[in-house]
PDB file of C-alpha atoms in Angstrom:
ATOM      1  CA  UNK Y   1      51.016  59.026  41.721  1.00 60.00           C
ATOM      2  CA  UNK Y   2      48.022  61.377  41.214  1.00 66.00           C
ATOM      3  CA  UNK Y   3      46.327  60.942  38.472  1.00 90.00           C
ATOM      4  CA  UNK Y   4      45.496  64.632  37.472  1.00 94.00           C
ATOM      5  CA  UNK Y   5      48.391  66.875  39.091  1.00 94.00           C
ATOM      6  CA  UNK Y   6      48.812  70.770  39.315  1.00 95.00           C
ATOM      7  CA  UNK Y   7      50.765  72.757  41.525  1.00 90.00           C
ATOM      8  CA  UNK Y   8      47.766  74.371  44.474  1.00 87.00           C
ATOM      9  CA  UNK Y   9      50.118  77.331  44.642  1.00 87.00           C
ATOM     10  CA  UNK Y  10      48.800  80.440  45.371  1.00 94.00           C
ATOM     11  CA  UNK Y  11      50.299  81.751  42.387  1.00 96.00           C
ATOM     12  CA  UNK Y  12      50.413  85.331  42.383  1.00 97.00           C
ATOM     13  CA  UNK Y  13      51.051  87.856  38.955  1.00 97.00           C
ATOM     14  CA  UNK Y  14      50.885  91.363  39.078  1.00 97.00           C
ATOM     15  CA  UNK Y  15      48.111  93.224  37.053  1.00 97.00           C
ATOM     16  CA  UNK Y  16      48.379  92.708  33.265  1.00 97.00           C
ATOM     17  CA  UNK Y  17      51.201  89.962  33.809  1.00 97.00           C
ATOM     18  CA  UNK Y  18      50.625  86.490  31.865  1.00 97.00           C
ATOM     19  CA  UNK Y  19      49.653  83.818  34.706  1.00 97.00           C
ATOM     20  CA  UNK Y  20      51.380  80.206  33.352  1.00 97.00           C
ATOM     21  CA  UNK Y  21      48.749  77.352  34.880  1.00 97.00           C
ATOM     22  CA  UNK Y  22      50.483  73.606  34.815  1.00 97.00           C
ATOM     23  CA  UNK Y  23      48.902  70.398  34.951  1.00 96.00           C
ATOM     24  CA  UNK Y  24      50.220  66.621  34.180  1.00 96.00           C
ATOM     25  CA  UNK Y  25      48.045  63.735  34.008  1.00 95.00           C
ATOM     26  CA  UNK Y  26      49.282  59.982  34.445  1.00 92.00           C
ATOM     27  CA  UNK Y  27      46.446  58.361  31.429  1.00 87.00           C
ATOM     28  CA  UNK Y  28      48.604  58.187  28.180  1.00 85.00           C
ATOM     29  CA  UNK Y  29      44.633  57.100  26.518  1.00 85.00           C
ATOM     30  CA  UNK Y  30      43.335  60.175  27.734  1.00 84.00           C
ATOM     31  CA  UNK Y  31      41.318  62.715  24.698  1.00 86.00           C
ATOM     32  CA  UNK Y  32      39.825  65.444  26.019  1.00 92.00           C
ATOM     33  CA  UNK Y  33      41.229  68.358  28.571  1.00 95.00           C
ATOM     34  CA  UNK Y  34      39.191  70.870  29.923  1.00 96.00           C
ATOM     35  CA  UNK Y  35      39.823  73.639  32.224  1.00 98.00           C
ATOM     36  CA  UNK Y  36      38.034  75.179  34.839  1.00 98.00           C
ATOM     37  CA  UNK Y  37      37.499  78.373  36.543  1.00 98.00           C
ATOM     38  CA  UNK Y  38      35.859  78.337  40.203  1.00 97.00           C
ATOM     39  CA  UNK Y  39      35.619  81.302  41.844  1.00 97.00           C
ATOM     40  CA  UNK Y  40      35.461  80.981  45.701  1.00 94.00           C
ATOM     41  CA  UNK Y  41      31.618  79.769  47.009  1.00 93.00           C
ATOM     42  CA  UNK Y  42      30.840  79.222  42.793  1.00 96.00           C
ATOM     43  CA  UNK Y  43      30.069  76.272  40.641  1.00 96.00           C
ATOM     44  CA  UNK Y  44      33.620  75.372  38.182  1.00 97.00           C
ATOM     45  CA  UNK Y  45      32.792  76.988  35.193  1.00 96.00           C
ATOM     46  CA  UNK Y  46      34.112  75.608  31.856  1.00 96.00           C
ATOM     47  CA  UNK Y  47      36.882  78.086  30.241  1.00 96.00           C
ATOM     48  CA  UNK Y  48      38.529  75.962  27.616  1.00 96.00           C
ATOM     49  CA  UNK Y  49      39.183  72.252  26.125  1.00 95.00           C
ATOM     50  CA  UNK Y  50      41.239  71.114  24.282  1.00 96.00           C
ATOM     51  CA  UNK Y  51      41.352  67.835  22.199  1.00 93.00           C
ATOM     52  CA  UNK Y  52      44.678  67.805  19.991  1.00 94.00           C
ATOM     53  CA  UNK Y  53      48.225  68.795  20.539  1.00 96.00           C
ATOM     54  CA  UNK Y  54      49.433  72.260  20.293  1.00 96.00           C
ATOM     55  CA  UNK Y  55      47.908  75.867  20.976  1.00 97.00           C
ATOM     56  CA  UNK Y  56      44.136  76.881  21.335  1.00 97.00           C
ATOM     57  CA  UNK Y  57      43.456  80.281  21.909  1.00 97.00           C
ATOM     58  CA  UNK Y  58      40.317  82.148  22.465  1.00 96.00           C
ATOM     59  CA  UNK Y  59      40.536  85.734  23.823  1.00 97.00           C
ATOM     60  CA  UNK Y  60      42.962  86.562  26.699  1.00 97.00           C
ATOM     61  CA  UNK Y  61      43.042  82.363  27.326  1.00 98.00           C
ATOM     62  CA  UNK Y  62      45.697  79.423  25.427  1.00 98.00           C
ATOM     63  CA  UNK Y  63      45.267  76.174  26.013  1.00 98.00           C
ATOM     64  CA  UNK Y  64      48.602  74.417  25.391  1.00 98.00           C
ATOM     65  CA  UNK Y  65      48.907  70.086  24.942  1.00 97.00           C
ATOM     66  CA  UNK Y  66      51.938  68.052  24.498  1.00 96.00           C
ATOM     67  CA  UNK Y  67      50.230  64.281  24.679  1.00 94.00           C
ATOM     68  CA  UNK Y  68      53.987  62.921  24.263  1.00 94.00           C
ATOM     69  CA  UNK Y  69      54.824  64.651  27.744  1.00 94.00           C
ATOM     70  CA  UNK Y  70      51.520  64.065  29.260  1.00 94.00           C
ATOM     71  CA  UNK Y  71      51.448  67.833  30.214  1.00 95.00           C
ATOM     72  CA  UNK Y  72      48.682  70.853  29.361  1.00 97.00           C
ATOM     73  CA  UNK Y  73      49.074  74.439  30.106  1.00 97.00           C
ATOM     74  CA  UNK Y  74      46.795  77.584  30.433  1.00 98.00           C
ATOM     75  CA  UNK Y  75      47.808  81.219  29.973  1.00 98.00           C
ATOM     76  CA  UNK Y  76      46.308  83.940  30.616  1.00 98.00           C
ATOM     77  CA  UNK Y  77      47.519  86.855  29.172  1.00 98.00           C
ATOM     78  CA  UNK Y  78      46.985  90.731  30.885  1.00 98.00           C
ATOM     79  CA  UNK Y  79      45.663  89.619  33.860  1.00 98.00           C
ATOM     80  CA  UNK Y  80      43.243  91.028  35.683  1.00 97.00           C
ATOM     81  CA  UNK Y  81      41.843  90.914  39.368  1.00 97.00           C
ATOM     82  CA  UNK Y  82      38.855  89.180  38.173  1.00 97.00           C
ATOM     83  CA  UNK Y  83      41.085  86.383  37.076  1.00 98.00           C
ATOM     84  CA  UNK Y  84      41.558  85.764  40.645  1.00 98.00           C
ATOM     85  CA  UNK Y  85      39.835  82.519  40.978  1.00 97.00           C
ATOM     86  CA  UNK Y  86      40.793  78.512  41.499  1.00 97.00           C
ATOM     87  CA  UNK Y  87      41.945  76.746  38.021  1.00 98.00           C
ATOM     88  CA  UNK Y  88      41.198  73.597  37.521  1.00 97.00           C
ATOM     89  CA  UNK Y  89      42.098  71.001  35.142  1.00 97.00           C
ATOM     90  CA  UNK Y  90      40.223  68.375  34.154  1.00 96.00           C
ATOM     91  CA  UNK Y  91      41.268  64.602  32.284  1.00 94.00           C
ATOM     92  CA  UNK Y  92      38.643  62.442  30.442  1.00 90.00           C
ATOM     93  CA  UNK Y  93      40.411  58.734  31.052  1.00 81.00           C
ATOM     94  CA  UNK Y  94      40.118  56.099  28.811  1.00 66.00           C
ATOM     95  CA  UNK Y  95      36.535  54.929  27.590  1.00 71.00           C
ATOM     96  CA  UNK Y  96      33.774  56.520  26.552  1.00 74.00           C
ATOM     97  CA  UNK Y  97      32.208  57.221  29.776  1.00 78.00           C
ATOM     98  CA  UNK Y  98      32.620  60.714  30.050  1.00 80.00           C
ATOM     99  CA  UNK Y  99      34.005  60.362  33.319  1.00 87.00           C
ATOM    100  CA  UNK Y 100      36.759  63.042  33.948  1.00 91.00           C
ATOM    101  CA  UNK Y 101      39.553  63.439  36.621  1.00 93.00           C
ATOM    102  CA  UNK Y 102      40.036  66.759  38.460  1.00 95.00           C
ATOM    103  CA  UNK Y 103      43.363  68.248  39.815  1.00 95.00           C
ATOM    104  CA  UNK Y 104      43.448  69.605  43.052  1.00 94.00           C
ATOM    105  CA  UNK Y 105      43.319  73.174  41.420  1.00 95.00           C
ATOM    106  CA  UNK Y 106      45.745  76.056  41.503  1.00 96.00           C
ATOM    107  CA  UNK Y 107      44.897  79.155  43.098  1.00 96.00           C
ATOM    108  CA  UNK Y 108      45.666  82.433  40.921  1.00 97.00           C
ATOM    109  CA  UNK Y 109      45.899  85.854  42.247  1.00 97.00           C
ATOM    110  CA  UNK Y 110      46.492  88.566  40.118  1.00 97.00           C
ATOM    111  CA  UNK Y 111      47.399  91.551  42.253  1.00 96.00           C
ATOM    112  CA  UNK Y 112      46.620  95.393  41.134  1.00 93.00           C
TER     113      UNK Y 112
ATOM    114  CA  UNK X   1      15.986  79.654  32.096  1.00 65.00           C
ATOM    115  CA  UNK X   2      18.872  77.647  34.542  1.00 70.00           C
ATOM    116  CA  UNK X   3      20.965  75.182  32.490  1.00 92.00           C
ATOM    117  CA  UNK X   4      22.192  73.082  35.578  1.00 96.00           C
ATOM    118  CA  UNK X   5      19.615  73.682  38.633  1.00 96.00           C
ATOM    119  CA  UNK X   6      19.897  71.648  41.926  1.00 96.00           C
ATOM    120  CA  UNK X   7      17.940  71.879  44.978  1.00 96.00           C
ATOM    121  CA  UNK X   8      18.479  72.813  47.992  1.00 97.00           C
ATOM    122  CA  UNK X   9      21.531  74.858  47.713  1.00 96.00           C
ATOM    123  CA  UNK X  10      22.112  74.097  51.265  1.00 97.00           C
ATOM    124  CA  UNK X  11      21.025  71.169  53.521  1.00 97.00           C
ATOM    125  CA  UNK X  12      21.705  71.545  57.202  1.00 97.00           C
ATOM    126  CA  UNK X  13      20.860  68.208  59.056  1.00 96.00           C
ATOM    127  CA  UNK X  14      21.428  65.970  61.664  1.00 96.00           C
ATOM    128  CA  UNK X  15      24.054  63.023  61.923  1.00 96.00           C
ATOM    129  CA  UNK X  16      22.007  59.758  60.847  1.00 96.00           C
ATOM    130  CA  UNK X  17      19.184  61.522  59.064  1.00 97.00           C
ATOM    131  CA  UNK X  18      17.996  60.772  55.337  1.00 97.00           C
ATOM    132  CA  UNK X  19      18.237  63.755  52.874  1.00 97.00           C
ATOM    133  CA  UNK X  20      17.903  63.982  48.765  1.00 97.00           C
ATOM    134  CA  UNK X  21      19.374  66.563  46.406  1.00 98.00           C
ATOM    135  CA  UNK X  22      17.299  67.348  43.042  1.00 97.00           C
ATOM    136  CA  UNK X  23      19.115  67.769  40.045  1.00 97.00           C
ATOM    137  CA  UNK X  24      17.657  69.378  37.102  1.00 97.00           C
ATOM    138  CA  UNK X  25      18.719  69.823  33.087  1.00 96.00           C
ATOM    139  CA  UNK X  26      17.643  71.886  30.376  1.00 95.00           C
ATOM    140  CA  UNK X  27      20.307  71.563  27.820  1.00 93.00           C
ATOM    141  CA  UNK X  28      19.626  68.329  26.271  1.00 92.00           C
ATOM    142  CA  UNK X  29      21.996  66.407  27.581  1.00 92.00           C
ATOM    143  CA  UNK X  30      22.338  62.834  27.921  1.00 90.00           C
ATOM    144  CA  UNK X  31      24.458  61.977  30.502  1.00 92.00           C
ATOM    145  CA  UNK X  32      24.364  63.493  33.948  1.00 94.00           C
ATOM    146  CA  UNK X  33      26.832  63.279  37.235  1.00 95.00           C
ATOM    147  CA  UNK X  34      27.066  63.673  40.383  1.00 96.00           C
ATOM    148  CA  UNK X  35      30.799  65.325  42.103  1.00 96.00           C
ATOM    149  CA  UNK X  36      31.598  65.609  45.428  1.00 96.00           C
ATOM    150  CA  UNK X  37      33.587  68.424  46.588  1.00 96.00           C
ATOM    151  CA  UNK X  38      35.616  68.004  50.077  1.00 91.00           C
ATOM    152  CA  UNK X  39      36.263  70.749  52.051  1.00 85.00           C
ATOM    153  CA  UNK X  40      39.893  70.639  50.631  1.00 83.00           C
ATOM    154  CA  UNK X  41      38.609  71.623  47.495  1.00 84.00           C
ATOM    155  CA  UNK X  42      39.256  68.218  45.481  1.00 89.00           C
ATOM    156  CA  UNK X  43      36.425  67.305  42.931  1.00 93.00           C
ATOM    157  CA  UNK X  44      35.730  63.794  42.533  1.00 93.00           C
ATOM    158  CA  UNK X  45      33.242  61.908  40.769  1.00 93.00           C
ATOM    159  CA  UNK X  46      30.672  59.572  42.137  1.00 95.00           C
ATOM    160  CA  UNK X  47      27.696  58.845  39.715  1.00 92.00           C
ATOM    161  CA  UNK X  48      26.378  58.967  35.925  1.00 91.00           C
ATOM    162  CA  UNK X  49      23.594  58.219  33.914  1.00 91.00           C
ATOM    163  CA  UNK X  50      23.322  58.111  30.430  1.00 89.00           C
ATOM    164  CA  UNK X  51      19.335  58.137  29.872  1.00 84.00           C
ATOM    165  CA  UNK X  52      18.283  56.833  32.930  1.00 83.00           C
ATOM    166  CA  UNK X  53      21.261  54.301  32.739  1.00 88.00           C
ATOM    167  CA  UNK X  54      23.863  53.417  35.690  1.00 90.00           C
ATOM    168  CA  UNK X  55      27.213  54.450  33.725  1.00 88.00           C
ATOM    169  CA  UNK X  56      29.793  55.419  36.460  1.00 86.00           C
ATOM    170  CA  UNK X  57      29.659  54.000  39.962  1.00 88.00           C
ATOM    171  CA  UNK X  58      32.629  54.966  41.825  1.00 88.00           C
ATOM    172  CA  UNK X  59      33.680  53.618  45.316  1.00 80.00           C
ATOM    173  CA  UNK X  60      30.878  55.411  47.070  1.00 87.00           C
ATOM    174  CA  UNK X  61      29.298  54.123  50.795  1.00 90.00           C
ATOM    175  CA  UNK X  62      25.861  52.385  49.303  1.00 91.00           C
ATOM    176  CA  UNK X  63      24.027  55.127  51.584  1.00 95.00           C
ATOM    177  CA  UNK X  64      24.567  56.989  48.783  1.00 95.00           C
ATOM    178  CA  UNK X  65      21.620  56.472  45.916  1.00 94.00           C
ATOM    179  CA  UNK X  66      21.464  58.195  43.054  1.00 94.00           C
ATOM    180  CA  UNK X  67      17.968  57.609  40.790  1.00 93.00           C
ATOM    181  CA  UNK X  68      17.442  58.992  37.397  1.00 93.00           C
ATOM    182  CA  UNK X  69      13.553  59.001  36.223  1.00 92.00           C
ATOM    183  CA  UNK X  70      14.746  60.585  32.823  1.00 91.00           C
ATOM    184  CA  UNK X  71      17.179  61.788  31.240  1.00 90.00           C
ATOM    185  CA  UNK X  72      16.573  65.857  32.309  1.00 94.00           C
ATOM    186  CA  UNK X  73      16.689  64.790  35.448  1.00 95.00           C
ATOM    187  CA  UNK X  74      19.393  63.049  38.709  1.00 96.00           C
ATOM    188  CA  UNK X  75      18.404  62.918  42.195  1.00 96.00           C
ATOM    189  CA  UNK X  76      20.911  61.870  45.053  1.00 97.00           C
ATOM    190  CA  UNK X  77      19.691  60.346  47.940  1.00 97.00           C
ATOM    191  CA  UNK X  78      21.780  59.487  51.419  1.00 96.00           C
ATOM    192  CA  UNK X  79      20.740  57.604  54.041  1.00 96.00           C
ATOM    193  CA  UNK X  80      22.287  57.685  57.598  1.00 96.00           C
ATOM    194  CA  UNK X  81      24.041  60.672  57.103  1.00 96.00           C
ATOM    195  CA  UNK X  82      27.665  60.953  58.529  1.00 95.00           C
ATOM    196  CA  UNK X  83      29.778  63.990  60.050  1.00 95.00           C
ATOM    197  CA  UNK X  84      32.013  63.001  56.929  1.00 93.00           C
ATOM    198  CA  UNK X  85      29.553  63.452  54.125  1.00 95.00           C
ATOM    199  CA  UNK X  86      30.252  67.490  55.399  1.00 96.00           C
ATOM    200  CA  UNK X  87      30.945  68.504  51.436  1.00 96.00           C
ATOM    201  CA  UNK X  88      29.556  70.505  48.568  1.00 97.00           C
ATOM    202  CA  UNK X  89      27.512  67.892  45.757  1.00 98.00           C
ATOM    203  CA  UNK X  90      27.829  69.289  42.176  1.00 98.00           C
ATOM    204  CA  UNK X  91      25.627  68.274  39.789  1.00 97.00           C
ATOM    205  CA  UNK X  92      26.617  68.045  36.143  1.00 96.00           C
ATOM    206  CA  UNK X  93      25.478  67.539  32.899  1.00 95.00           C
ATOM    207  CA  UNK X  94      27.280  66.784  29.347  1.00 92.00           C
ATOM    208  CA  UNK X  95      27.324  64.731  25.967  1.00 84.00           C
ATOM    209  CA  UNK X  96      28.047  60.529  26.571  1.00 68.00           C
ATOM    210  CA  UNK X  97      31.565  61.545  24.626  1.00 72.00           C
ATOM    211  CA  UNK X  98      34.311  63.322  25.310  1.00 76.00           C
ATOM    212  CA  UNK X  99      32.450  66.639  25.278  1.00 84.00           C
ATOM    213  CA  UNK X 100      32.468  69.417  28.628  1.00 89.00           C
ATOM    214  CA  UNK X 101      30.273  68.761  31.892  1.00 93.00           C
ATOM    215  CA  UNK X 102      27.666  71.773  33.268  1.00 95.00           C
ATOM    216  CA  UNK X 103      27.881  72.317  36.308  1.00 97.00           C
ATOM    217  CA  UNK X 104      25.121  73.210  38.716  1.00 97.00           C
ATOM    218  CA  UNK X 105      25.461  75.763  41.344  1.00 96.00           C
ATOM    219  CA  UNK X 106      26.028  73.255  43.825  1.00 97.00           C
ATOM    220  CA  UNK X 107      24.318  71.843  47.281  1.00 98.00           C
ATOM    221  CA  UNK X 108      26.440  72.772  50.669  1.00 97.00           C
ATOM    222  CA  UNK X 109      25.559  69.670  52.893  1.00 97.00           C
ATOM    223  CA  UNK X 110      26.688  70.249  56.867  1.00 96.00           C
ATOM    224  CA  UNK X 111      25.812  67.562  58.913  1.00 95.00           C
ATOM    225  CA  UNK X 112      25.991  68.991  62.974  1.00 90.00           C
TER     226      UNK X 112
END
């Protein structure tokens, strides 16, 4: 089992659609989640993280974190074409190492 | 003014040569990483320091060296370079804690 899993789609949404993002991690001790935008030929580039169960929104973006389930979530509400990028999320495991696990990434495109 | 800066961006080289990647940080931070990216797009992590500190070694070939002369600052060197070692190196920088990485724009390594 993968440590870090999300579906590598592509996932496809029409303009101004909400884009649902899906990851599971295997880590039960895990503390921090994190996810990342990488646009094609770009660096990942930190959108959100998210530390304790429930919602965290900021702008168009919600994190969402059931530790029970093992399971986080990103939504992205009124997409837009510039959302069309690779997502992808991150795990810290146990210890403070900082060392985090990356899914394989799910590709989003939102289509005009 | 570069948070994250790594040089070269891209290293073209020879099978069996020797080549370094500079990685530079102006955030403060006290922990910095090295990822390697596979041409499948899966980010995995290989090195940290935590002020000039071995933290994270994962199961890397020992041609790979990584050398930290302070903490603003983690260099990667690899000897004997191999067809395989065909990737993109991210550097990264963050808080020893459970706080978000930095990435740097990245170095494309092809070995011909």
């Amino acid at each position: 089992q993968k440590e870090v899993e999300q579906n590598s789609g592509p996932l496809s949404v029409p303009e101004g659609a909400i884009a649902s993002l899906n990851c599971t991690y295997s880590d039960r001790v895990s503390q921090s989640f994190f996810w990342y935008r990488q646009y094609s030929g770009k660096s990942p580039e930190l959108i959100m993280s998210i530390y304790s169960n429930g919602d965290k929104e900021d702008g168009r973006f919600t994190a969402q974190l059931n530790k029970a389930s093992q399971y986080v979530s990103l939504l992205i509400r009124d997409s837009q074409p510039s959302d069309s990028a690779t997502y992808l999320c991150a795990v810290t495991t146990g210890g403070n190492t900082g060392k985090l696990i990356f899914g394989q990434g799910t590709t989003l495109q939102v289509k005009p | 003014d570069t948070a994250v800066s790594q040089t070269p961006k891209y290293l073209v080289t020879q099978m069996g040569n020797d080549k370094s990647i500079k990685c530079e940080q102006n955030l403060g931070h006290d922990t910095m990483y090295w990822y390697k990216q596979d041409s499948k797009k899966f980010l995995k992590i290989m090195f940290s320091y935590n002020n000039k500190e071995l933290i994270i070694n994962e199961t890397v070939p020992n041609r790979f060296s990584p050398k930290s002369p302070d903490k603003a600052h983690l260099n990667l060197h690899i000897n004997s370079l191999e067809l395989g070692d065909s990737a993109v190196y991210f550097c990264a920088s963050g808080l020893l804690s459970n706080q978000p990485q930095h990435f740097g724009d990245g170095t494309r390594l092809s070995i011909l």
